[in-house]
Coordinates of C-alpha atoms in Angstrom, one line a residue:
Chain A
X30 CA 0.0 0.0 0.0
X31 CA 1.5 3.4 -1.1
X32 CA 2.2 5.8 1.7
X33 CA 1.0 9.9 0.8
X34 CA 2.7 11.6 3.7
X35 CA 6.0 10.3 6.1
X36 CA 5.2 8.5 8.7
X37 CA 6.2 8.9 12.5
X38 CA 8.5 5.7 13.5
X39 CA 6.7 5.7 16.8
X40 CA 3.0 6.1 17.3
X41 CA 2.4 9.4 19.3
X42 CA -0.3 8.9 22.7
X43 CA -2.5 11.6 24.0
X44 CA -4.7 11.7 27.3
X45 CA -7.3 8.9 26.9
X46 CA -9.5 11.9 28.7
X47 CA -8.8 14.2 26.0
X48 CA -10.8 11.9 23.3
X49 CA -13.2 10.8 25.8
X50 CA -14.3 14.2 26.9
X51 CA -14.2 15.3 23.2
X52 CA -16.5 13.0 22.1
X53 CA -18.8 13.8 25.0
X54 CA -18.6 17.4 23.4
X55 CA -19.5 16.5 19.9
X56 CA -22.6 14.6 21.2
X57 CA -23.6 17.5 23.2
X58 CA -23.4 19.7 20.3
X59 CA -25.3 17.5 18.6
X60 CA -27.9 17.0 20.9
X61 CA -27.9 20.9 20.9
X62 CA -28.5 21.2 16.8
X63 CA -30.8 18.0 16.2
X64 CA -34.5 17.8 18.1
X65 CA -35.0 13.9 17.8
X66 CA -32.4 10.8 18.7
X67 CA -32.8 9.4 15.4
X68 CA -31.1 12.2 13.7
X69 CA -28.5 12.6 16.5
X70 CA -27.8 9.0 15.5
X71 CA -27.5 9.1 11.6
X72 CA -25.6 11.9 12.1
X73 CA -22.8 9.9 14.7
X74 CA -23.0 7.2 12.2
X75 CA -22.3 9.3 9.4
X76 CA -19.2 10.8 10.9
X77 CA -17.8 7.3 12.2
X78 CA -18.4 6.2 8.6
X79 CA -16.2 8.9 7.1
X80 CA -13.6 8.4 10.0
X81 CA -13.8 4.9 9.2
X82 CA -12.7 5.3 5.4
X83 CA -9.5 6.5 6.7
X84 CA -9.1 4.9 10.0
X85 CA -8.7 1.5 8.0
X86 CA -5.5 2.6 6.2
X87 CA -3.7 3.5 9.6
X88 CA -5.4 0.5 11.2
X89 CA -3.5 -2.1 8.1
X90 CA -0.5 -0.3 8.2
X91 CA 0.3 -0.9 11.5
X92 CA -1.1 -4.1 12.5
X93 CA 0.5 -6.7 10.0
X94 CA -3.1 -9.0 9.6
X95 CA -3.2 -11.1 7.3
X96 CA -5.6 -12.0 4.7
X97 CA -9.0 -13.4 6.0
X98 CA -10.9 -16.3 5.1
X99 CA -14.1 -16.0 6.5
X100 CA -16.2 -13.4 8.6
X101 CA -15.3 -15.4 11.6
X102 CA -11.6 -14.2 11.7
X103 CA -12.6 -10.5 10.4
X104 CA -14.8 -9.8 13.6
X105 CA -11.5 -11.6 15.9
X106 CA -9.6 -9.2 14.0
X107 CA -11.8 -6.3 15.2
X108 CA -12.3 -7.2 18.3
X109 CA -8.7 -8.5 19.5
X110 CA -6.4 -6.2 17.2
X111 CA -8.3 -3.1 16.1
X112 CA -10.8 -2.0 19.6
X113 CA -7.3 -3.0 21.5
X114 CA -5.4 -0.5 19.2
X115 CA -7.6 2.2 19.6
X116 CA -9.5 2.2 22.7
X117 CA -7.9 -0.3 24.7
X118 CA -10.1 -2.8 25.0
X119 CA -11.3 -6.5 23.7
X120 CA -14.7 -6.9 23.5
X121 CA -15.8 -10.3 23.5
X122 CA -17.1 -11.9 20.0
X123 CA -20.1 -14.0 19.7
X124 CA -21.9 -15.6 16.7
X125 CA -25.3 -15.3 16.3
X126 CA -26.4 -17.6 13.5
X127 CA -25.9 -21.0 11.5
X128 CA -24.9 -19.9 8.4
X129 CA -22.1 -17.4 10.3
X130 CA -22.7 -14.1 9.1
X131 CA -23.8 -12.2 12.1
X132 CA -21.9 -11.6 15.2
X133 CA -21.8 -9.7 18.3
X134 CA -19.5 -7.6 20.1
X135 CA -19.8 -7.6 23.7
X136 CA -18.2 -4.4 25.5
X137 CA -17.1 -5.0 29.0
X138 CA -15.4 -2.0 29.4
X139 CA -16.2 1.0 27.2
X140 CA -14.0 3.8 27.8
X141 CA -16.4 6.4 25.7
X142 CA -19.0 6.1 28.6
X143 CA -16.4 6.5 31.1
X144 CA -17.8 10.1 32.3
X145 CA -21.7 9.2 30.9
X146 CA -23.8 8.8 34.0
X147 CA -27.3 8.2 32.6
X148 CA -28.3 9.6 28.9
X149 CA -29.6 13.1 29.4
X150 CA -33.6 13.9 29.6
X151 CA -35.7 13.2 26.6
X152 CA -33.2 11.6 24.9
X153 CA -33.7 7.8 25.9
X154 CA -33.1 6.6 22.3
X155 CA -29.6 7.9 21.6
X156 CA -27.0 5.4 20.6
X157 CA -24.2 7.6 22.6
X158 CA -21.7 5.7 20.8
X159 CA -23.0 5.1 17.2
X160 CA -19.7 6.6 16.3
X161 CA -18.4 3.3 17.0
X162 CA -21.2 1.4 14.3
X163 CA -19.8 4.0 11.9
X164 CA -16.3 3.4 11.9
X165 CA -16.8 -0.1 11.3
X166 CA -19.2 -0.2 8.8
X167 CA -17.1 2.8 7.1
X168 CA -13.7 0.4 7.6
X169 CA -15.3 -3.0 6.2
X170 CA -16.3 -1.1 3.0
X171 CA -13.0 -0.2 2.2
X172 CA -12.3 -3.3 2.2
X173 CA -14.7 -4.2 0.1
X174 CA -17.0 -6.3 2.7
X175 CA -20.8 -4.6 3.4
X176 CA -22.4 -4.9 6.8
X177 CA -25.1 -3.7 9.3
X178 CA -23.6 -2.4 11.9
X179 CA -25.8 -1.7 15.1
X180 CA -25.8 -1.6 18.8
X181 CA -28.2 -4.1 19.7
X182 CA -28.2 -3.5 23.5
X183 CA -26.7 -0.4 25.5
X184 CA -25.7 -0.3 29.2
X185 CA -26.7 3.4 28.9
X186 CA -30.2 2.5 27.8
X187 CA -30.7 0.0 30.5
X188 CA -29.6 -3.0 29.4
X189 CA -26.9 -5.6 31.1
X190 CA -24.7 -5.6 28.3
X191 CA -23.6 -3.4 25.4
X192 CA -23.4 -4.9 22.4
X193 CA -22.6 -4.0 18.7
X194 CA -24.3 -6.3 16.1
X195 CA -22.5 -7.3 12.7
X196 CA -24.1 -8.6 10.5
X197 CA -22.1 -9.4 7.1
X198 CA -23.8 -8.9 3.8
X199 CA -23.3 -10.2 0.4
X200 CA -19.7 -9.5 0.1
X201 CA -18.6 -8.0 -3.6
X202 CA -16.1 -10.1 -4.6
X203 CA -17.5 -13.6 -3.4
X204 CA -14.5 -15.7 -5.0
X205 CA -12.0 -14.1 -2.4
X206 CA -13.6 -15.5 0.6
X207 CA -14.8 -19.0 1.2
X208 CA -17.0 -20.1 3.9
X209 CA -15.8 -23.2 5.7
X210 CA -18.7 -25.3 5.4
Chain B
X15 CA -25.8 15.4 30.2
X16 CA -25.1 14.2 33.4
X17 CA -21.6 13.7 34.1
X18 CA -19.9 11.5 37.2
X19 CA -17.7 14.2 38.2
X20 CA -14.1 12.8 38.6
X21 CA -11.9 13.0 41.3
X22 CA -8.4 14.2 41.6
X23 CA -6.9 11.4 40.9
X24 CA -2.9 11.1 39.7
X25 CA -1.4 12.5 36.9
X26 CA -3.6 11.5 33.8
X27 CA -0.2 11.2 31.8
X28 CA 1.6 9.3 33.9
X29 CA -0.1 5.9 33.5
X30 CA -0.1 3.6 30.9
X31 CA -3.5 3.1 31.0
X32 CA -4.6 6.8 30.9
X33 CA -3.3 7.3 27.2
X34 CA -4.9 6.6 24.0
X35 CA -3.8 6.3 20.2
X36 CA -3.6 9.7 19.1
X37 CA -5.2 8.6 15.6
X38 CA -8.6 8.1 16.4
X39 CA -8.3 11.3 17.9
X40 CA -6.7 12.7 14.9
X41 CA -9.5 11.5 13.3
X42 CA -12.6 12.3 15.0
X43 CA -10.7 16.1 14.8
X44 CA -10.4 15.9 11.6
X45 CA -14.1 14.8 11.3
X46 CA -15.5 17.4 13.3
X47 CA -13.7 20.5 11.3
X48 CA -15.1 18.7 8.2
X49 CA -18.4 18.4 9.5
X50 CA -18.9 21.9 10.8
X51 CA -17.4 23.6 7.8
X52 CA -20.0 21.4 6.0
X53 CA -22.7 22.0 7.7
X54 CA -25.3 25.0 6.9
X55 CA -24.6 26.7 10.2
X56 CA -25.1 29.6 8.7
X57 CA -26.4 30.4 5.5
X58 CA -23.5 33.2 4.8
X59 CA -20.7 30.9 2.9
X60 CA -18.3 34.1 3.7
X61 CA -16.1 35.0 6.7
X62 CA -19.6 34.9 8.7
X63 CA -20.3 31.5 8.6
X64 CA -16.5 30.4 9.1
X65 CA -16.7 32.2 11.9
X66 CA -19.9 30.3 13.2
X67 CA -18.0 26.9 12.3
X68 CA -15.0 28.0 14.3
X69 CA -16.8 29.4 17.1
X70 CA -18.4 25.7 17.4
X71 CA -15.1 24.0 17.5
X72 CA -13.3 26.3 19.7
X73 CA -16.9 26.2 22.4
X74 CA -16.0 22.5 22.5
X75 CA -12.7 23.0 23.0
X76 CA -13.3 25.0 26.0
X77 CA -15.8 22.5 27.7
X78 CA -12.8 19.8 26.9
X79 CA -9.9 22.4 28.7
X80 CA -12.6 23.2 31.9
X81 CA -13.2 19.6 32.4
X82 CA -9.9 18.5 31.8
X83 CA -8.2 21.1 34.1
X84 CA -10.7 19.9 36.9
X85 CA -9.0 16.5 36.6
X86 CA -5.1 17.5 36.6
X87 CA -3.7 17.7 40.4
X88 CA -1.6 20.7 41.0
X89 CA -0.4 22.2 44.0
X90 CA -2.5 24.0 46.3
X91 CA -2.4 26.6 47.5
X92 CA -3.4 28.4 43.8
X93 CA -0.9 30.1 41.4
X94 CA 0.2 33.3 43.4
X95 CA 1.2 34.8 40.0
X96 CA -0.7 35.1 36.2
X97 CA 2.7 33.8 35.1
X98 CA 2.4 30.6 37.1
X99 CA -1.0 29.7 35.5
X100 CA 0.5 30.0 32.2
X101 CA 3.5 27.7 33.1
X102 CA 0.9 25.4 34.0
X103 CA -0.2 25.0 30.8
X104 CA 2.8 25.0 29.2
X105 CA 4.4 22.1 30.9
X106 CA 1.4 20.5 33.0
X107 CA -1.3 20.6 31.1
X108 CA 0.4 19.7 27.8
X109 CA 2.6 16.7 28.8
X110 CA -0.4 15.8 30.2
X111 CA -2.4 15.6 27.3
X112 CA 0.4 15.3 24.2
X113 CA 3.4 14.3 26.4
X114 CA 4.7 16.5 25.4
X115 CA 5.6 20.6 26.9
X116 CA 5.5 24.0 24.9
X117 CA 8.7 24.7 23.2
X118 CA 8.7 28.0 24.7
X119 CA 6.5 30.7 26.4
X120 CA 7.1 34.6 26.0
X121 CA 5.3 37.6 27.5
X122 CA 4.8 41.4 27.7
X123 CA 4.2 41.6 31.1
X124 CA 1.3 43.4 30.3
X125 CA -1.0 39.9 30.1
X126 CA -0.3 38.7 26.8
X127 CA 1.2 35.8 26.2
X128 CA 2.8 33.9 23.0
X129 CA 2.9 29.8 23.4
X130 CA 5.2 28.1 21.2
X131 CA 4.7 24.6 19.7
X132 CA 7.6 23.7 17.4
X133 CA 5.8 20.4 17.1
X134 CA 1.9 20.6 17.8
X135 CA 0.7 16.4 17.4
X136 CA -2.6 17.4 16.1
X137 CA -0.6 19.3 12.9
X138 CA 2.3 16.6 12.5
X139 CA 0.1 14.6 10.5
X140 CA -0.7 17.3 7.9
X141 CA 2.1 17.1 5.3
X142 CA 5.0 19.3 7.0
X143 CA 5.4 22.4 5.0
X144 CA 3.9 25.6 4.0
X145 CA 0.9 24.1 1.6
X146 CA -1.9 23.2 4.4
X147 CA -1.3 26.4 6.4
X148 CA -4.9 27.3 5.3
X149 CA -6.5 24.4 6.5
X150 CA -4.7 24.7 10.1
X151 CA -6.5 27.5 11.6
X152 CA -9.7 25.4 11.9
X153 CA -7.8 23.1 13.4
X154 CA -6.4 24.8 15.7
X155 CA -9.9 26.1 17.0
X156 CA -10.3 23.4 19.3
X157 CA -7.3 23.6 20.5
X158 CA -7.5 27.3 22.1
X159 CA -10.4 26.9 23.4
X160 CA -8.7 23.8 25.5
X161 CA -6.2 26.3 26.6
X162 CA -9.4 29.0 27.2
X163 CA -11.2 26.1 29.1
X164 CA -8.2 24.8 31.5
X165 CA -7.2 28.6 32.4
X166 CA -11.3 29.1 33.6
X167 CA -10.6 26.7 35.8
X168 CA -7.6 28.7 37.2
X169 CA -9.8 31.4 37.9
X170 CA -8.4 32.9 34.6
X171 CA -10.8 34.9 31.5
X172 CA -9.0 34.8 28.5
X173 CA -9.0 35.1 24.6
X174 CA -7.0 32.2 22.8
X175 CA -6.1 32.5 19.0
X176 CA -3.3 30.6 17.2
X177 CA -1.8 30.9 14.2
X178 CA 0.8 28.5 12.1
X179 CA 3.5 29.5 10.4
X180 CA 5.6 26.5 8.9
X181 CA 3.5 23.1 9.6
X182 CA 3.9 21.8 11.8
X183 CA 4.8 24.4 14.1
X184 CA 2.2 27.2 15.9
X185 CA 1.9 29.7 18.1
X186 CA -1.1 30.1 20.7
X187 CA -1.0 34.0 21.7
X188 CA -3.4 34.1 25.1
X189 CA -4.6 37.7 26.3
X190 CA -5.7 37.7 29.8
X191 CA -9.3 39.7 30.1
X192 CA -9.3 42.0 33.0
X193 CA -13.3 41.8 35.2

């Protein structure tokens, strides 16, 4: 993969705070500038979809995978090399179905939350972190792999677990991956 | 929102576990000035409306820098001088969030001061050089208003505004408002 600009030999860190408390600001500014949760929540997506795009690039050129053979190992991948890499933690992966094209991630820990008591009034539908559903929805399509990606519990919401659902469409090169049957 | 308020706890920087990749936050950065440039904020495409989007960016930034400057210990009793505040920031506040200090801070004595960053992290990634110094001011919206935020919670009013010379390389130039 060509490279457009130099790169640092070692990865710079920041304050883990510094990202947390900034995405708290970008939701409250969106919560400001959209009435209802469901626009608040495209909008989240929408970004993490663009962020995403570019995030994958970064995320091959320093991680060393290798090629995958089914959508098994892909959601390993993004749970044990990529959420490590950037956030710090390793959700756990579960599949849903038979034929092995839906899985869950289960978030422990979330450090996004980390200063998020309870969502704010009137706003019980907001996917606080659909960020998150963006940037790996945004990521699989540069590879060339669509999928749903959607938090089908949240903590925040209620529920005991948080968890981000994948589920894998038809993939547009078919030939490349074989399912183990 | 309501927000557990945090305690003060140790240094954020010194721990492993308190730092992050700074590429995701690159990114969401870089997302946000795109975003809010896009947006229809305003209606006026002209220096109106860029200075809605900035506004926006550097707002954030502040609630960032007051909530972040709640969480870093210092010394009590407070800063006896103005000067003390800003060496705060300069070393304390950004080790603690780019590990990082300022390369250098100057002042008139008269409450204006220049902060120098020979090597600001959230401009590194733009190609170093003179061709994206248009693009850095809107970058570098958030930023002041971190440095506007933390020196509120000093007890400090202030106007931030940066500006870049060679990439990656700024200057943050803080005037202290007088009540």
């Amino acid at each position: 993969m060509s490279r457009s600009a130099p790169r640092r030999t070692e990865n710079h860190k920041i304050n883990k705070d510094l990202f947390v408390l900034t995405y708290g600001a970008l939701v409250a500014q969106l919560c400001k500038d959209y009435e209802k949760d469901e626009d608040v929540n495209k909008y989240l997506d929408k970004m993490g979809y663009g962020i995403g795009t570019r995030l994958i690039e970064d995320f091959l050129a320093r991680s060393c995978v290798r090629r995958c053979h089914s959508y098994s190992e892909i959601t390993d991948i993004i749970a044990q090399v990529a959420f490590k890499m950037y956030l710090g933690i390793t959700p756990s992966v579960a599949c849903r179905n038979s034929s092995r094209n839906e899985f869950s991630l289960i978030l422990d820990k979330n450090p996004l939350v980390e200063f998020v008591e309870e969502l704010p009034a009137g706003r019980s539908s907001l996917c606080y972190c659909n960020l998150l559903c963006g940037i790996i929805r945004g990521a699989l399509e540069m590879v060339h792999l669509t999928a749903d990606v959607t938090f089908l519990q949240d903590r925040l919401k209620g529920d005991s677990v948080t968890e981000i659902g994948i589920t894998f469409l038809k993939k547009l090169e078919e030939k490349r991956y074989r399912r183990k049957k | 929102m309501r927000v557990r308020s945090a305690g003060r706890g140790g240094a954020p920087g010194a721990r492993g576990p308190g730092m992050a990749d700074t590429a995701l936050f690159e990114f969401l950065l870089t997302e946000m000035v795109a975003e809010l440039w896009a947006r229809d904020r305003d209606p006026d495409p002209g220096p109106r409306g860029q200075k809605t989007s900035l506004s926006a960016l550097e707002g954030m930034g502040f609630r960032v820098g007051q909530a972040l400057g709640e969480r870093l210990p210092r010394e009590l009793p407070a800063f006896r001088e103005e000067l003390d505040a800003l060496k705060f920031l300069c070393k304390d506040l950004w080790a603690a969030l780019f590990q990082k200090q300022m390369d250098s801070l100057r002042t008139n004595h008269q409450g204006t001061y220049v902060l120098q960053d020979n090597s600001f992290p959230l401009l590194v990634r733009m190609a170093s050089g003179v061709q994206y110094v248009d693009e850095a001011p809107k970058f570098l919206a958030f930023p002041c208003g971190l440095l506007r935020g933390a020196l509120s919670t000093l007890g400090i009013r202030s106007l931030v505004t940066a500006s870049v010379t060679t990439l990656p390389a700024c200057k943050f130039q803080v005037v202290i408002q007088k009540s």
